[in-house]
Tab-separated table of C-alpha atoms and ligand atoms in Angstrom:
chain	number	residue	atom	x	y	z
A	1	UNK	CA	-128.399	155.000	44.565
A	2	UNK	CA	-127.522	155.172	48.338
A	3	UNK	CA	-125.027	156.639	50.836
A	4	UNK	CA	-123.809	160.166	50.295
A	5	UNK	CA	-121.854	161.641	47.790
A	6	UNK	CA	-119.148	164.594	47.323
A	7	UNK	CA	-119.601	167.558	45.246
A	8	UNK	CA	-116.406	169.252	43.583
A	9	UNK	CA	-117.149	172.840	42.237
A	10	UNK	CA	-114.353	173.868	39.891
A	11	UNK	CA	-113.664	177.737	39.408
A	12	UNK	CA	-111.440	178.261	36.291
A	13	UNK	CA	-110.196	181.675	37.369
A	14	UNK	CA	-106.686	182.815	38.520
A	15	UNK	CA	-105.361	186.319	38.839
A	16	UNK	CA	-102.215	185.098	36.996
A	17	UNK	CA	-101.296	181.939	35.158
A	18	UNK	CA	-98.449	180.151	36.860
A	19	UNK	CA	-95.869	179.054	34.100
A	20	UNK	CA	-96.029	175.397	35.311
A	21	UNK	CA	-99.758	175.127	35.737
A	22	UNK	CA	-102.011	172.895	33.508
A	23	UNK	CA	-105.222	173.104	35.178
A	24	UNK	CA	-108.169	174.595	33.307
A	25	UNK	CA	-107.993	178.112	34.560
A	26	UNK	CA	-107.184	181.673	33.458
A	27	UNK	CA	-107.547	185.476	33.928
A	28	UNK	CA	-111.003	186.732	33.742
A	29	UNK	CA	-113.034	190.012	34.416
A	30	UNK	CA	-115.636	190.687	37.307
A	31	UNK	CA	-118.659	190.161	34.667
A	32	UNK	CA	-117.286	186.693	33.601
A	33	UNK	CA	-117.243	185.918	37.427
A	34	UNK	CA	-120.763	186.565	37.711
A	35	UNK	CA	-121.930	184.868	34.635
A	36	UNK	CA	-120.067	181.701	35.743
A	37	UNK	CA	-121.776	181.735	38.999
A	38	UNK	CA	-125.070	181.998	37.178
A	39	UNK	CA	-124.142	178.962	35.038
A	40	UNK	CA	-122.869	176.955	38.027
A	41	UNK	CA	-126.080	177.559	39.961
A	42	UNK	CA	-128.063	176.074	36.782
A	43	UNK	CA	-125.886	173.070	36.757
A	44	UNK	CA	-126.058	172.593	40.681
A	45	UNK	CA	-129.941	172.727	40.098
A	46	UNK	CA	-129.598	169.933	37.205
A	47	UNK	CA	-127.421	167.616	39.051
A	48	UNK	CA	-129.527	167.654	42.236
A	49	UNK	CA	-132.540	166.341	39.807
A	50	UNK	CA	-130.142	163.505	38.790
A	51	UNK	CA	-128.756	162.647	42.110
A	52	UNK	CA	-130.840	163.561	45.083
A	53	UNK	CA	-128.438	162.111	47.457
A	54	UNK	CA	-127.057	163.412	50.752
A	55	UNK	CA	-123.785	165.288	50.621
A	56	UNK	CA	-121.115	164.645	52.911
A	57	UNK	CA	-118.386	166.753	51.438
A	58	UNK	CA	-117.983	170.134	49.058
A	59	UNK	CA	-114.701	170.872	47.782
A	60	UNK	CA	-114.226	174.286	45.591
A	61	UNK	CA	-110.992	174.040	43.886
A	62	UNK	CA	-109.770	175.605	40.547
A	63	UNK	CA	-108.240	177.678	39.587
A	64	UNK	CA	-108.318	179.879	42.609
A	65	UNK	CA	-111.860	179.959	43.955
A	66	UNK	CA	-110.949	182.712	46.307
A	67	UNK	CA	-110.737	185.103	43.446
A	68	UNK	CA	-114.618	185.072	43.302
A	69	UNK	CA	-115.029	186.778	46.782
A	70	UNK	CA	-116.737	185.656	49.696
A	71	UNK	CA	-120.186	186.724	48.426
A	72	UNK	CA	-120.075	184.712	45.366
A	73	UNK	CA	-118.758	181.615	47.185
A	74	UNK	CA	-121.445	181.839	49.698
A	75	UNK	CA	-123.961	182.167	47.064
A	76	UNK	CA	-122.863	178.967	45.266
A	77	UNK	CA	-122.697	177.127	48.481
A	78	UNK	CA	-126.289	178.466	49.500
A	79	UNK	CA	-127.298	177.108	46.133
A	80	UNK	CA	-125.944	173.476	46.867
A	81	UNK	CA	-127.510	173.534	50.209
A	82	UNK	CA	-130.899	174.390	48.672
A	83	UNK	CA	-130.629	171.642	45.974
A	84	UNK	CA	-128.977	168.897	47.843
A	85	UNK	CA	-128.944	167.809	51.674
A	86	UNK	CA	-125.609	168.799	52.978
A	87	UNK	CA	-124.930	166.763	56.046
A	88	UNK	CA	-124.505	168.961	59.111
A	89	UNK	CA	-121.068	167.659	59.717
A	90	UNK	CA	-120.043	168.013	56.159
A	91	UNK	CA	-116.294	168.916	55.279
A	92	UNK	CA	-116.633	172.045	53.049
A	93	UNK	CA	-113.163	173.231	51.749
A	94	UNK	CA	-112.458	176.276	49.803
A	95	UNK	CA	-109.117	176.565	48.105
A	96	UNK	CA	-107.366	179.779	48.528
A	97	UNK	CA	-104.403	181.789	46.856
A	98	UNK	CA	-102.438	183.660	49.733
A	99	UNK	CA	-102.584	186.854	47.550
A	100	UNK	CA	-106.457	186.805	47.851
A	101	UNK	CA	-106.451	185.428	51.464
A	102	UNK	CA	-105.136	188.454	52.760
A	103	UNK	CA	-108.388	190.331	52.105
A	104	UNK	CA	-110.930	187.516	51.809
A	105	UNK	CA	-113.939	187.649	54.397
A	106	UNK	CA	-113.325	184.317	56.171
A	107	UNK	CA	-115.967	185.419	58.574
A	108	UNK	CA	-118.681	185.437	55.986
A	109	UNK	CA	-117.281	182.267	54.613
A	110	UNK	CA	-117.371	180.462	57.933
A	111	UNK	CA	-120.871	181.844	58.644
A	112	UNK	CA	-122.182	180.246	55.374
A	113	UNK	CA	-120.591	176.880	56.110
A	114	UNK	CA	-117.091	176.708	54.753
A	115	UNK	CA	-115.155	174.835	57.465
A	116	UNK	CA	-111.798	174.071	55.794
A	117	UNK	CA	-109.373	176.224	53.864
A	118	UNK	CA	-106.696	174.986	51.643
A	119	UNK	CA	-103.826	177.487	50.678
A	120	UNK	CA	-101.704	177.338	47.492
A	121	UNK	CA	-98.734	178.013	49.244
A	122	UNK	CA	-95.804	176.276	47.356
A	123	UNK	CA	-92.580	177.372	49.012
A	124	UNK	CA	-91.482	179.834	51.914
A	125	UNK	CA	-88.404	180.619	49.807
A	126	UNK	CA	-88.617	184.095	47.972
A	127	UNK	CA	-86.296	182.815	44.956
A	128	UNK	CA	-88.367	179.578	44.541
A	129	UNK	CA	-91.645	181.545	44.478
A	130	UNK	CA	-90.048	183.692	41.716
A	131	UNK	CA	-88.931	180.688	39.978
A	132	UNK	CA	-92.474	179.423	39.882
A	133	UNK	CA	-93.861	182.775	38.828
A	134	UNK	CA	-96.070	183.034	41.847
A	135	UNK	CA	-97.525	186.630	42.588
A	136	UNK	CA	-97.544	186.060	46.383
A	137	UNK	CA	-94.968	186.132	49.295
A	138	UNK	CA	-94.534	183.473	52.252
A	139	UNK	CA	-95.813	186.131	54.573
A	140	UNK	CA	-99.065	186.373	52.557
A	141	UNK	CA	-99.548	182.720	53.409
A	142	UNK	CA	-99.021	183.318	57.083
A	143	UNK	CA	-101.394	186.333	57.052
A	144	UNK	CA	-104.198	184.088	55.247
A	145	UNK	CA	-103.846	181.534	57.765
A	146	UNK	CA	-103.783	183.865	60.695
A	147	UNK	CA	-107.033	185.229	59.491
A	148	UNK	CA	-108.946	182.333	58.699
A	149	UNK	CA	-108.127	181.002	62.272
A	150	UNK	CA	-109.180	184.261	63.589
A	151	UNK	CA	-112.542	183.795	61.839
A	152	UNK	CA	-112.806	180.307	63.525
A	153	UNK	CA	-111.566	177.946	60.579
A	154	UNK	CA	-108.811	175.981	62.067
A	155	UNK	CA	-108.902	173.121	59.640
A	156	UNK	CA	-106.233	174.463	57.315
A	157	UNK	CA	-104.125	172.874	54.675
A	158	UNK	CA	-101.062	174.347	52.789
A	159	UNK	CA	-99.891	173.117	49.498
A	160	UNK	CA	-95.803	172.670	49.086
A	161	UNK	CA	-94.127	171.756	45.904
A	162	UNK	CA	-91.252	169.688	45.630
A	163	UNK	CA	-88.603	169.725	42.571
A	164	UNK	CA	-88.861	173.547	42.236
A	165	UNK	CA	-85.689	175.049	40.224
A	166	UNK	CA	-83.094	175.879	42.783
A	167	UNK	CA	-84.839	173.860	45.544
A	168	UNK	CA	-82.678	171.898	48.117
A	169	UNK	CA	-83.188	169.607	50.837
A	170	UNK	CA	-82.542	172.288	53.321
A	171	UNK	CA	-84.878	174.938	51.713
A	172	UNK	CA	-87.568	172.210	51.572
A	173	UNK	CA	-87.089	171.846	55.161
A	174	UNK	CA	-87.340	175.522	55.771
A	175	UNK	CA	-90.681	175.643	53.819
A	176	UNK	CA	-91.903	172.644	55.807
A	177	UNK	CA	-90.902	174.506	59.219
A	178	UNK	CA	-92.684	177.620	57.777
A	179	UNK	CA	-96.074	175.405	57.359
A	180	UNK	CA	-95.681	174.155	61.008
A	181	UNK	CA	-95.091	177.883	62.217
A	182	UNK	CA	-98.483	178.762	60.703
A	183	UNK	CA	-100.040	176.139	62.564
A	184	UNK	CA	-101.957	174.113	59.745
A	185	UNK	CA	-103.208	170.630	60.331
A	186	UNK	CA	-102.423	169.327	56.816
A	187	UNK	CA	-99.716	169.648	54.118
A	188	UNK	CA	-100.126	168.539	50.818
A	189	UNK	CA	-96.533	167.997	49.062
A	190	UNK	CA	-96.475	167.540	45.354
A	191	UNK	CA	-93.623	166.925	43.027
A	192	UNK	CA	-93.469	169.505	40.160
A	193	UNK	CA	-94.459	167.863	36.863
A	194	UNK	CA	-93.550	169.584	33.616
A	195	UNK	CA	-96.908	169.372	31.521
A	196	UNK	CA	-97.143	169.830	27.616
A	197	UNK	CA	-98.956	173.025	26.948
A	198	UNK	CA	-97.231	174.957	29.861
A	199	UNK	CA	-94.708	177.673	29.694
A	200	UNK	CA	-92.246	175.416	31.570
A	201	UNK	CA	-92.727	172.771	29.113
A	202	UNK	CA	-91.314	175.005	26.306
A	203	UNK	CA	-88.357	176.511	28.515
A	204	UNK	CA	-87.414	173.366	30.492
A	205	UNK	CA	-84.017	173.200	29.061
A	206	UNK	CA	-83.493	176.719	30.562
A	207	UNK	CA	-84.860	175.410	34.110
A	208	UNK	CA	-82.420	174.068	36.914
A	209	UNK	CA	-84.947	171.153	37.202
A	210	UNK	CA	-84.602	168.195	39.861
A	211	UNK	CA	-83.594	165.043	38.003
A	212	UNK	CA	-85.060	161.748	39.482
A	213	UNK	CA	-82.569	161.154	41.821
A	214	UNK	CA	-82.879	164.861	43.355
A	215	UNK	CA	-86.660	164.157	43.169
A	216	UNK	CA	-86.473	160.973	45.233
A	217	UNK	CA	-84.025	162.729	47.735
A	218	UNK	CA	-86.573	165.617	48.287
A	219	UNK	CA	-89.642	163.354	48.568
A	220	UNK	CA	-87.964	160.909	50.867
A	221	UNK	CA	-86.654	163.819	53.031
A	222	UNK	CA	-90.121	165.591	53.086
A	223	UNK	CA	-91.822	162.257	54.112
A	224	UNK	CA	-89.053	161.987	57.222
A	225	UNK	CA	-89.208	165.403	58.094
A	226	UNK	CA	-92.941	165.883	58.059
A	227	UNK	CA	-93.321	162.606	60.147
A	228	UNK	CA	-90.952	164.082	62.675
A	229	UNK	CA	-93.077	167.272	62.941
A	230	UNK	CA	-96.378	165.363	63.459
A	231	UNK	CA	-97.679	165.281	60.051
A	232	UNK	CA	-98.449	161.618	59.223
A	233	UNK	CA	-98.482	160.449	55.787
A	234	UNK	CA	-101.863	158.983	54.687
A	235	UNK	CA	-101.378	159.328	51.074
A	236	UNK	CA	-98.714	159.517	48.388
A	237	UNK	CA	-98.599	163.463	48.636
A	238	UNK	CA	-100.736	164.147	51.704
A	239	UNK	CA	-99.796	164.448	55.304
A	240	UNK	CA	-101.885	165.364	58.353
A	241	UNK	CA	-102.232	165.860	62.067
A	242	UNK	CA	-104.362	162.515	62.867
A	243	UNK	CA	-107.842	163.294	62.709
A	244	UNK	CA	-107.382	166.032	59.925
A	245	UNK	CA	-107.080	164.037	56.577
A	246	UNK	CA	-108.975	165.615	53.822
A	247	UNK	CA	-112.270	163.495	53.989
A	248	UNK	CA	-113.141	164.758	50.391
A	249	UNK	CA	-109.934	163.586	48.664
A	250	UNK	CA	-110.104	160.387	50.704
A	251	UNK	CA	-113.490	159.433	49.263
A	252	UNK	CA	-111.990	159.728	45.860
A	253	UNK	CA	-109.477	157.100	46.851
A	254	UNK	CA	-112.026	154.920	48.301
A	255	UNK	CA	-113.789	154.822	45.081
A	256	UNK	CA	-116.729	156.979	46.725
A	257	UNK	CA	-118.866	158.761	44.397
A	258	UNK	CA	-118.790	162.564	43.502
A	259	UNK	CA	-120.232	164.997	41.119
A	260	UNK	CA	-117.781	167.474	39.560
A	261	UNK	CA	-119.141	170.489	38.354
A	262	UNK	CA	-117.455	173.019	35.977
A	263	UNK	CA	-115.198	172.715	33.021
A	264	UNK	CA	-112.725	170.029	33.377
A	265	UNK	CA	-114.481	168.385	36.434
A	266	UNK	CA	-114.616	164.522	36.660
A	267	UNK	CA	-117.516	162.576	38.066
A	268	UNK	CA	-118.183	159.084	39.423
A	269	UNK	CA	-121.804	158.480	39.674
A	270	UNK	CA	-123.875	155.217	39.816
A	271	UNK	CA	-120.797	153.341	38.738
A	272	UNK	CA	-119.941	155.548	35.854
A	273	UNK	CA	-117.232	158.097	35.148
A	274	UNK	CA	-117.831	161.169	33.064
A	275	UNK	CA	-116.522	164.524	32.537
A	276	UNK	CA	-116.963	168.160	31.321
A	277	UNK	CA	-114.338	169.132	28.917
A	278	UNK	CA	-111.701	172.006	29.108
A	279	UNK	CA	-114.185	174.313	27.525
A	280	UNK	CA	-116.557	177.011	29.072
A	281	UNK	CA	-118.995	176.728	26.356
A	282	UNK	CA	-119.223	173.184	26.204
A	283	UNK	CA	-119.928	173.323	30.152
A	284	UNK	CA	-122.540	176.028	29.567
A	285	UNK	CA	-124.115	173.633	26.974
A	286	UNK	CA	-123.831	170.811	29.490
A	287	UNK	CA	-121.910	168.573	27.144
A	288	UNK	CA	-120.824	165.821	29.428
A	289	UNK	CA	-118.332	163.238	28.070
A	290	UNK	CA	-118.535	159.775	29.157
A	291	UNK	CA	-115.450	157.937	30.596
A	292	UNK	CA	-116.183	154.254	31.045
A	293	UNK	CA	-117.385	152.481	34.138
A	294	UNK	CA	-115.717	153.418	37.660
A	295	UNK	CA	-114.925	151.612	40.728
A	296	UNK	CA	-113.895	147.959	39.266
A	297	UNK	CA	-111.409	145.913	41.126
A	298	UNK	CA	-108.425	147.257	39.307
A	299	UNK	CA	-109.346	150.866	40.267
A	300	UNK	CA	-110.001	149.714	43.921
A	301	UNK	CA	-106.388	148.236	44.169
A	302	UNK	CA	-104.795	151.336	42.320
A	303	UNK	CA	-106.415	153.894	44.501
A	304	UNK	CA	-106.129	151.969	47.805
A	305	UNK	CA	-102.589	151.555	47.289
A	306	UNK	CA	-102.089	155.373	46.955
A	307	UNK	CA	-103.138	155.464	50.648
A	308	UNK	CA	-100.619	154.732	53.504
A	309	UNK	CA	-103.314	152.297	55.017
A	310	UNK	CA	-102.807	150.491	51.615
A	311	UNK	CA	-104.963	147.607	50.205
A	312	UNK	CA	-107.063	146.065	53.015
A	313	UNK	CA	-107.340	142.283	52.074
A	314	UNK	CA	-110.866	141.931	53.800
A	315	UNK	CA	-112.249	145.005	52.132
A	316	UNK	CA	-111.037	143.793	48.575
A	317	UNK	CA	-112.665	140.404	49.180
A	318	UNK	CA	-115.839	141.817	50.500
A	319	UNK	CA	-116.233	143.951	47.514
A	320	UNK	CA	-114.720	142.008	44.695
A	321	UNK	CA	-112.398	138.982	45.201
A	322	UNK	CA	-109.285	137.846	46.889
A	323	UNK	CA	-106.033	138.746	45.125
A	324	UNK	CA	-104.739	136.018	42.840
A	325	UNK	CA	-101.933	133.800	44.048
A	326	UNK	CA	-99.750	135.524	40.883
A	327	UNK	CA	-100.574	139.116	42.444
A	328	UNK	CA	-99.738	138.006	45.780
A	329	UNK	CA	-96.370	136.777	44.419
A	330	UNK	CA	-95.383	139.886	43.004
A	331	UNK	CA	-96.655	141.768	46.109
A	332	UNK	CA	-93.994	139.405	48.209
A	333	UNK	CA	-91.480	140.383	45.561
A	334	UNK	CA	-91.886	144.196	45.846
A	335	UNK	CA	-91.980	143.829	49.590
A	336	UNK	CA	-88.455	141.949	49.584
A	337	UNK	CA	-87.354	144.854	47.329
A	338	UNK	CA	-88.440	147.323	50.172
A	339	UNK	CA	-91.158	148.803	48.053
A	340	UNK	CA	-94.049	147.359	49.887
A	341	UNK	CA	-94.733	146.359	53.235
A	342	UNK	CA	-97.246	143.423	53.703
A	343	UNK	CA	-98.761	141.536	56.336
A	344	UNK	CA	-101.765	139.058	56.710
A	345	UNK	CA	-104.411	141.968	56.511
A	346	UNK	CA	-102.714	144.420	54.131
A	347	UNK	CA	-100.344	145.632	51.678
A	348	UNK	CA	-99.056	149.118	51.202
A	349	UNK	CA	-96.059	151.181	49.784
A	350	UNK	CA	-93.092	152.242	51.933
A	351	UNK	CA	-91.951	155.858	51.139
A	352	UNK	CA	-89.369	154.563	48.735
A	353	UNK	CA	-92.259	152.339	46.925
A	354	UNK	CA	-94.330	155.379	46.543
A	355	UNK	CA	-91.845	156.718	44.336
A	356	UNK	CA	-92.352	154.257	41.822
A	357	UNK	CA	-95.984	153.459	42.680
A	358	UNK	CA	-97.356	153.843	39.040
A	359	UNK	CA	-95.135	151.175	37.681
A	360	UNK	CA	-95.574	148.778	40.682
A	361	UNK	CA	-99.313	149.092	40.516
A	362	UNK	CA	-99.304	148.453	36.578
A	363	UNK	CA	-97.312	145.188	37.371
A	364	UNK	CA	-99.866	144.147	40.270
A	365	UNK	CA	-103.042	144.810	38.322
A	366	UNK	CA	-101.633	143.069	34.906
B	401	SF4	S1	-102.852	179.784	40.983
B	401	SF4	FE1	-102.845	177.661	40.986
B	401	SF4	S2	-104.586	177.017	39.388
B	401	SF4	FE2	-103.857	179.199	39.238
B	401	SF4	S3	-102.340	179.187	37.630
B	401	SF4	FE3	-101.355	179.210	39.575
B	401	SF4	S4	-100.908	176.991	40.041
B	401	SF4	FE4	-102.517	177.185	38.481
């Protein structure tokens, strides 16, 4: 084992279940929160014995970590700091829902070491928030970002959604303008996916959903507009003022190692992938499900191509081997079709290429 790792902490609680969401999360009571924090701390200790490495990033995701409140979040982070060597410059992120962010004690979080806040915002348009079943307003997100900044946390991210029922290119731009007016340094912009097992899956016929062409129009206009406002695309769905890219997520895309703690959390450690199932009891019992080897050449190609910096040929050769002539030929064909850009040092997707990246990557690694 060498180098430093990331730690992901999954908080499987939300105030309300959004009808489109298939993350492992749900409503719970205060005593469930306390019990969960106790179990998490046991597991943090367990993993520190397995992996006594330095930690360069910590990410509290969910669910809605902010429902736990600053005291519990601080307690968990302190436990990580007690059992791992968290680097002084580590990026430590907490996801916050705008509704809970209005009252969250950001001062306490900053003092504990949290230095990045990611806010689940989705849209500034009230009608679209309603369509998504969100329980907050756009102003709640503004208040949340202002409060975080006032507490000294200026590394802020907002999540935006594309393809929301009723959304138009203009309303999406309005939401992006709103993010800019909040002064955030990072914006994640995801297309709504209808997942089996969600309420939206059951009622999709009744929803005014964007078809493929509309989704493409929304995505391409968002990439273009975000770029004009100074948010540089660095991954399919992520945009940042240069220097504010998410270090935690960037490590995932570079095949960096990480431990995920919590039900449904995935890990890559010592070249192996494994995860906890979507089951609280199984997590308590520490039942870990193996998921094969991680970090092979195909995975490296696939993850690198998610990034705007793309597949750097010298990195690929150093870690594995050069691309085969057949693979290079396919890349040149995709470049001619306007889906990729390629030069002597790297290959990457164009915005249009990102829209079909899964199919293209499958072709390249065949
Ligand atoms: S708040 Fe986030 S994690 Fe919770 S249900 Fe809604 S989308 Fe899912």
